[in-house]
Short mmCIF file of C-alpha atoms in Angstrom, two decimals:
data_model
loop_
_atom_site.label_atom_id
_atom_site.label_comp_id
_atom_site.label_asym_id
_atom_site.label_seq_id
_atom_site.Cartn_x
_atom_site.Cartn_y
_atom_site.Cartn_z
CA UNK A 1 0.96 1.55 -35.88
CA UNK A 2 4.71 1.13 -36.05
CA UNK A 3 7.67 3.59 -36.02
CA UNK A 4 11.45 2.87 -35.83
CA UNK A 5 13.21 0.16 -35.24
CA UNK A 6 14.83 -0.68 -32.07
CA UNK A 7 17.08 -3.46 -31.45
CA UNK A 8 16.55 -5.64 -34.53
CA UNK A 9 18.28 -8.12 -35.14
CA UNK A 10 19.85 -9.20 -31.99
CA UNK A 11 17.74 -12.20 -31.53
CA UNK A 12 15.64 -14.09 -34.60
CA UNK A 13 12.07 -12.58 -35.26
CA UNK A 14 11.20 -15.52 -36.05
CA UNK A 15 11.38 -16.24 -31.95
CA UNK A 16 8.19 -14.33 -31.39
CA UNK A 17 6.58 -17.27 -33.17
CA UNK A 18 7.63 -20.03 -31.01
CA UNK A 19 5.28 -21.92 -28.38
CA UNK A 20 6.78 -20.98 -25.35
CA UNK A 21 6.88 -17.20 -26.41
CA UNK A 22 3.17 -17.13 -26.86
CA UNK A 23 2.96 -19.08 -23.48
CA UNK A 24 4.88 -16.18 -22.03
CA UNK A 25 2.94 -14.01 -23.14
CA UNK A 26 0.12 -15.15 -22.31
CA UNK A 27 1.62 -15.85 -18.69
CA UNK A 28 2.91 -11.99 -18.52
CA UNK A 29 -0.63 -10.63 -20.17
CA UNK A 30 -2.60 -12.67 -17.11
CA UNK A 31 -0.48 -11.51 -14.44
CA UNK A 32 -0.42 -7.89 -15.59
CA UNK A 33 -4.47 -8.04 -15.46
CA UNK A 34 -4.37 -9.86 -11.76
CA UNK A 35 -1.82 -6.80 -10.55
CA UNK A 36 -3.95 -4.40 -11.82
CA UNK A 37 -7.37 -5.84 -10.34
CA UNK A 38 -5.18 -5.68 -7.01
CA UNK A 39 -3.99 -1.95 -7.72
CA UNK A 40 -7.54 -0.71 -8.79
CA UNK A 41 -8.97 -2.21 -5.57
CA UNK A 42 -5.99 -0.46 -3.65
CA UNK A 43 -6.79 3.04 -5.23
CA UNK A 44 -10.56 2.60 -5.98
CA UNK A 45 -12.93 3.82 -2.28
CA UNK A 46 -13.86 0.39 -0.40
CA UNK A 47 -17.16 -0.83 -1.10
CA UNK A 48 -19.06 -1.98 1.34
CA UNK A 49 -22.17 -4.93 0.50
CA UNK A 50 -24.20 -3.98 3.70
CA UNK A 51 -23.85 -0.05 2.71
CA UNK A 52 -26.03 -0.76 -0.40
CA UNK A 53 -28.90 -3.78 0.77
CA UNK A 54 -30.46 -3.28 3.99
CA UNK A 55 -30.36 -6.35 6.50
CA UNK A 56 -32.51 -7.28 9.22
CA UNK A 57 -30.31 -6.83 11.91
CA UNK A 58 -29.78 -2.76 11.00
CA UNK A 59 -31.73 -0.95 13.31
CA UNK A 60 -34.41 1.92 11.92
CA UNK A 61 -33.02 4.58 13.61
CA UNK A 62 -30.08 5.49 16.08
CA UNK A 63 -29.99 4.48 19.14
CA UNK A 64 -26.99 5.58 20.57
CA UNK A 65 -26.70 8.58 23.12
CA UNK A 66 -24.63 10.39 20.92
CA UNK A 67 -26.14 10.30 17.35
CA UNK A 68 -24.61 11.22 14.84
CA UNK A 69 -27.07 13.60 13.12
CA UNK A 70 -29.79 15.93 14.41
CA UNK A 71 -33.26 14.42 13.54
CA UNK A 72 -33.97 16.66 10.40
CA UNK A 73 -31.25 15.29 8.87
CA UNK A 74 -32.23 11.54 9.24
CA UNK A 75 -35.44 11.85 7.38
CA UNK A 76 -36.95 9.01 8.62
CA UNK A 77 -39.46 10.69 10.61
CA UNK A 78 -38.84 8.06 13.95
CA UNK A 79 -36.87 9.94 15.88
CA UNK A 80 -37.74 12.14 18.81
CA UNK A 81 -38.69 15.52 17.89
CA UNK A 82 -36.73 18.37 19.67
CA UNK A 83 -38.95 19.80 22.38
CA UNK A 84 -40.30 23.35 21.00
CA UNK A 85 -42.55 24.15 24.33
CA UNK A 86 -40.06 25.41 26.47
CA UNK A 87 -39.71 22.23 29.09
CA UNK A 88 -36.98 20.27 29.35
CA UNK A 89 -36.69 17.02 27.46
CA UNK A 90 -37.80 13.79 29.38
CA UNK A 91 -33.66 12.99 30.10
CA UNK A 92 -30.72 15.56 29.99
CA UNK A 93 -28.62 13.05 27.94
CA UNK A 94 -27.87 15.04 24.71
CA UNK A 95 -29.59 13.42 22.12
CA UNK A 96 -28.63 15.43 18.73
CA UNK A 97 -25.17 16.71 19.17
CA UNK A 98 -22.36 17.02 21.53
CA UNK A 99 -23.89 19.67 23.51
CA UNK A 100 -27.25 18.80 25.76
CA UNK A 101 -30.36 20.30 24.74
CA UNK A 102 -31.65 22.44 27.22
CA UNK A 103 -34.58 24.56 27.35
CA UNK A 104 -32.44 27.97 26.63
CA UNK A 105 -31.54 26.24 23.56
CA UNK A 106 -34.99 25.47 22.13
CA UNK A 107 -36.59 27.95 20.20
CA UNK A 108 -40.26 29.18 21.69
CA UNK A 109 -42.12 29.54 18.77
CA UNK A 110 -44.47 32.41 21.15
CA UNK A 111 -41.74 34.16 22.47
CA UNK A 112 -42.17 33.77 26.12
CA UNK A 113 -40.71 31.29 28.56
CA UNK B 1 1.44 -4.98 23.90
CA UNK B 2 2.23 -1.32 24.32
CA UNK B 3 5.19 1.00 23.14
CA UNK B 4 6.64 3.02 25.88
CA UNK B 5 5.94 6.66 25.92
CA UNK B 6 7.53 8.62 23.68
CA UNK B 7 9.03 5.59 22.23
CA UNK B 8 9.70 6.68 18.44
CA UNK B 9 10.88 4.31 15.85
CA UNK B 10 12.88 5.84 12.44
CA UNK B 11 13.44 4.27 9.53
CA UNK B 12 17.55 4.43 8.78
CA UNK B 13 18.17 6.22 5.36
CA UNK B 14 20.75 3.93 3.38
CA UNK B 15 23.38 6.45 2.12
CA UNK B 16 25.02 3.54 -0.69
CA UNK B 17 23.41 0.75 -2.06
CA UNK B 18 25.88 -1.81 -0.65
CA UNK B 19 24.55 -0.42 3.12
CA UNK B 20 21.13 -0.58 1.08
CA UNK B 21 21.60 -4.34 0.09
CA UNK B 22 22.48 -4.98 3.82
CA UNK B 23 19.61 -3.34 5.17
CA UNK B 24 16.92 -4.87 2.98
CA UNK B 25 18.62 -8.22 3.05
CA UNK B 26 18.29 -7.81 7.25
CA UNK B 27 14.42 -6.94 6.76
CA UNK B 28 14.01 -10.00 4.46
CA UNK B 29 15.29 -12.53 6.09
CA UNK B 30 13.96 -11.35 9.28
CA UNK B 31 10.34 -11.76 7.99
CA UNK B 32 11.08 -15.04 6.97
CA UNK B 33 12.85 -16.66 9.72
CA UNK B 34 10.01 -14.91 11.89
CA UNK B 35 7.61 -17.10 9.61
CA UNK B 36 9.80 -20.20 9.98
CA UNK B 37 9.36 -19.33 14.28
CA UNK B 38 6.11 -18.41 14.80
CA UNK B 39 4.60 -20.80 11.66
CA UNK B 40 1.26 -20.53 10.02
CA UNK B 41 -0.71 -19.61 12.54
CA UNK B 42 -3.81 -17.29 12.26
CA UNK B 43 -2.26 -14.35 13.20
CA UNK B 44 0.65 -14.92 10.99
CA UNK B 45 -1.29 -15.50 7.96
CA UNK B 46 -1.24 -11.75 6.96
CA UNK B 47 2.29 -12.02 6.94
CA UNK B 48 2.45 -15.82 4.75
CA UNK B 49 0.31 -13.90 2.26
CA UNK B 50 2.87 -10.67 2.10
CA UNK B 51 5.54 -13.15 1.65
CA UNK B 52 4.18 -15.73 -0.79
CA UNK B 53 3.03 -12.76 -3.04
CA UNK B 54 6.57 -11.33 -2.83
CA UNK B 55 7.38 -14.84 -3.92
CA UNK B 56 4.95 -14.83 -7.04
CA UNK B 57 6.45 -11.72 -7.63
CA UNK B 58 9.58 -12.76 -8.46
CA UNK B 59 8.54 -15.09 -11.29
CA UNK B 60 5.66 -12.47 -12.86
CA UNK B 61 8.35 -9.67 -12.62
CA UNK B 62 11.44 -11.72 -14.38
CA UNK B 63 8.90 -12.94 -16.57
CA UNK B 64 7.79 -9.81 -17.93
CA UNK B 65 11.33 -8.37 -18.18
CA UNK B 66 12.37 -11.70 -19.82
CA UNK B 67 9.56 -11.02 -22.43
CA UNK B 68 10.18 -7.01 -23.07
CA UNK B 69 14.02 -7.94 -23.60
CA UNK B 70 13.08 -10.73 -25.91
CA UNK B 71 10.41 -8.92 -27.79
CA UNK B 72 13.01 -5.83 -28.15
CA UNK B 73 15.71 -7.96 -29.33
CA UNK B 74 13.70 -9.62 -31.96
CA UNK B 75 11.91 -7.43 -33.53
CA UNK B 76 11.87 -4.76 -35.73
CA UNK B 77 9.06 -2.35 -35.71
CA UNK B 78 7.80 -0.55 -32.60
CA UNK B 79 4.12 -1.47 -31.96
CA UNK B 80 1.76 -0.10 -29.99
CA UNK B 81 -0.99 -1.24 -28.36
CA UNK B 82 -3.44 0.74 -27.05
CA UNK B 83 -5.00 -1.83 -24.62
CA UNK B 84 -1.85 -2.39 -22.77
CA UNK B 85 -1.39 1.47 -23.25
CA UNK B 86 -4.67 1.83 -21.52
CA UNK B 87 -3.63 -0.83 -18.78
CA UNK B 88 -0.06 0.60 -17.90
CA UNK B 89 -2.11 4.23 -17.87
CA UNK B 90 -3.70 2.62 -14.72
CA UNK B 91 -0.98 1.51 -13.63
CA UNK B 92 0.19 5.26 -13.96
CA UNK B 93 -3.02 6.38 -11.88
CA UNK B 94 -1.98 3.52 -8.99
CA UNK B 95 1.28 4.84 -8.64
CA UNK B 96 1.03 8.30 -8.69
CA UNK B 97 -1.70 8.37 -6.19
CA UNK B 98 0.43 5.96 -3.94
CA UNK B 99 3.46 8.55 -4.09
CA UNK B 100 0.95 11.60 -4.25
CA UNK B 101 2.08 12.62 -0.40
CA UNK B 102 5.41 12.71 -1.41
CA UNK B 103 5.26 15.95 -3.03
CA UNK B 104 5.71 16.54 -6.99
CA UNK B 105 9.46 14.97 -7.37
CA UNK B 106 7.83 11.56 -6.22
CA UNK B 107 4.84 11.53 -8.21
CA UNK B 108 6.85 12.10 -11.23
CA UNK B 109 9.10 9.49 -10.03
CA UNK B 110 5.79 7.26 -9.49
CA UNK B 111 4.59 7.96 -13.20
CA UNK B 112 7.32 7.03 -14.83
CA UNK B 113 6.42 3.30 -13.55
CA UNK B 114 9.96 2.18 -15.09
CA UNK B 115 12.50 3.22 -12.08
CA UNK B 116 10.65 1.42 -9.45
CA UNK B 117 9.99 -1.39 -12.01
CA UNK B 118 13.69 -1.85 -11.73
CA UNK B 119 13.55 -1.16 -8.34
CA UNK B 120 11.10 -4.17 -8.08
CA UNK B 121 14.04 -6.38 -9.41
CA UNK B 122 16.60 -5.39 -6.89
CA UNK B 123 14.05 -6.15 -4.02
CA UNK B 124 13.43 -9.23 -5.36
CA UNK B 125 16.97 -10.31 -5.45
CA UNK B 126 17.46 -9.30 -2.22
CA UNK B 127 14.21 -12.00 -1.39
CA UNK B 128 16.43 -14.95 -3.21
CA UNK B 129 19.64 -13.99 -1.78
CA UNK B 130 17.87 -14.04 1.67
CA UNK B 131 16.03 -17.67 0.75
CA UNK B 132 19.38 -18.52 0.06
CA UNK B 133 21.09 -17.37 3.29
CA UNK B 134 18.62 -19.37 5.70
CA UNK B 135 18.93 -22.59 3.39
CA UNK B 136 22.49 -22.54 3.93
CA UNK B 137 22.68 -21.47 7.27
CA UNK B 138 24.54 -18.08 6.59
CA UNK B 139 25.26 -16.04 9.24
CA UNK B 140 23.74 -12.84 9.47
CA UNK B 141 25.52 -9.32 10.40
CA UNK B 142 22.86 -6.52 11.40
CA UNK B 143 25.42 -3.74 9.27
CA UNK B 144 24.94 -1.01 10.93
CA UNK B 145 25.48 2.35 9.34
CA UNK B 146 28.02 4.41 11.24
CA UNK B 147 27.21 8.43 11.14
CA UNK B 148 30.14 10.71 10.96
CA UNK B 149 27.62 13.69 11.05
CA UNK B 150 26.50 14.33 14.57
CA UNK B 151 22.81 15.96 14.80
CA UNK B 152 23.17 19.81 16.06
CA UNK B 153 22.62 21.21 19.56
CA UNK B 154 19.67 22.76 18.25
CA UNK B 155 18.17 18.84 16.82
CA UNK B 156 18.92 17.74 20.32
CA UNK B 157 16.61 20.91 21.70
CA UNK B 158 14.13 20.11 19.50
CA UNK B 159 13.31 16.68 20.71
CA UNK B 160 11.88 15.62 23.83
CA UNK B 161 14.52 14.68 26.57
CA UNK B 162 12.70 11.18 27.34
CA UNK B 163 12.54 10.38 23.69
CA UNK B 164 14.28 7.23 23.02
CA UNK B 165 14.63 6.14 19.47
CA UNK B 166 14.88 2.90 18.34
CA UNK B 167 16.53 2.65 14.65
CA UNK B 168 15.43 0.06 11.93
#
């Protein structure tokens, strides 16, 4: 598609046909592709290889005392159940949240303490 | 290494482009005689990369310029092309995310790619002229920017009393 002219005439068309114009070219069109790998990987969310294939040395489950997610929300089935019978859990480290699970907190599916 | 407390460090707003020049040209050449001190060590290599890619810089951005000036001076039809359309509408994208913080006046500065294109250039100049200062042992003046305008009592409220600032 072409429209008006712009500066014709200045310079030989004929220079567009030369050796060392297509060599620029060329030299512009492969640097304009490099800068804008390097400005789609600036822009683009980083990737991460060990987010997407699971490695040996990932453990199953959390292990820290302050997980990041309650245990329904893991879905993995290995974590430690929240206690439902009204006694205290084994430890009084909190072990879903930032606040410690205490018996007050955990429902009793009967009612009664 | 720690700042002190309530160190804060501001960035000096250039009012002309000559105190611009000065400023830049002071940042520049600071980098690289830092280089030249420390040398390429491990830690340093962050900053050997920042530079050498300045470096490369300043032949792909004469280069393309060179190549739009020649193309517009030779020929006589406009032509588009809609993969290098496509690529500078990326290049758009970049850009105006980069500047999207800076409120609407920036990213509309941002989009139109061109201005800091051309801004590009005069930073790059600034990266020969300061090549050219350490090769021949130039001296160099800091060129500081004296204020006339004094900040108002209620500025001087406004900021903590063991604030120091340290200017750039």
């Amino acid at each position: 598609m072409t429209s008006a002219p712009l500066l014709a005439g200045v310079l030989p068309q004929n220079i567009m046909h030369t050796p060392w114009f297509a060599e620029l070219s060329m030299f512009v069109a492969i640097n304009t592709l490099l800068y804008l790998t390097l400005a789609m990987i600036k822009v683009l969310p980083k990737a991460y290889l060990s987010d997407w294939i699971d490695q040996r040395n990932r453990r199953a489950e959390p292990r820290s005392i302050w997980p990041m997610s309650p245990p329904e929300l893991r879905g993995n089935g290995h974590s430690p159940a929240p206690s439902v019978s009204g006694a205290p859990p084994t430890d009084q480290r909190p072990r879903w949240g930032s606040q410690p699970v205490t018996s007050a907190q955990t429902p009793d599916p009967d009612g009664a303490q | 290494m720690e700042s002190p407390s309530g160190c804060r460090v501001v960035t000096e707003v250039m009012p002309t482009w000559r105190n611009l020049w000065t400023q830049r040209l002071r940042w520049q050449r600071g980098a690289l005689e830092n280089l030249g001190a420390y040398g390429p060590t491990p830690t340093m290599l962050r900053y050997w990369a920042q530079q050498l890619g300045i470096g490369y810089s300043v032949i792909a951005l004469s280069s393309f310029w060179l190549l739009i000036i020649v193309t517009a001076l030779a020929t006589d039809q406009w032509v588009w092309f809609p993969f290098w359309l496509s690529v500078g509408s990326l290049f758009v994208v970049d850009r105006v995310v980069s500047a999207w913080r800076g409120g609407w006046k920036a990213r509309l500065l941002a989009a139109l790619l061109v201005p800091e294109l051309v801004y590009d250039v005069y930073l790059d100049v600034v990266y020969i002229k300061g090549i050219l200062d350490i090769t021949f042992a130039r001296n160099a003046t800091w060129g500081h920017v004296a204020r006339a305008a004094q900040p108002t009592q209620e500025t001087h409220r406004a900021q903590p009393r063991e604030v120091s600032e340290v200017s750039s």
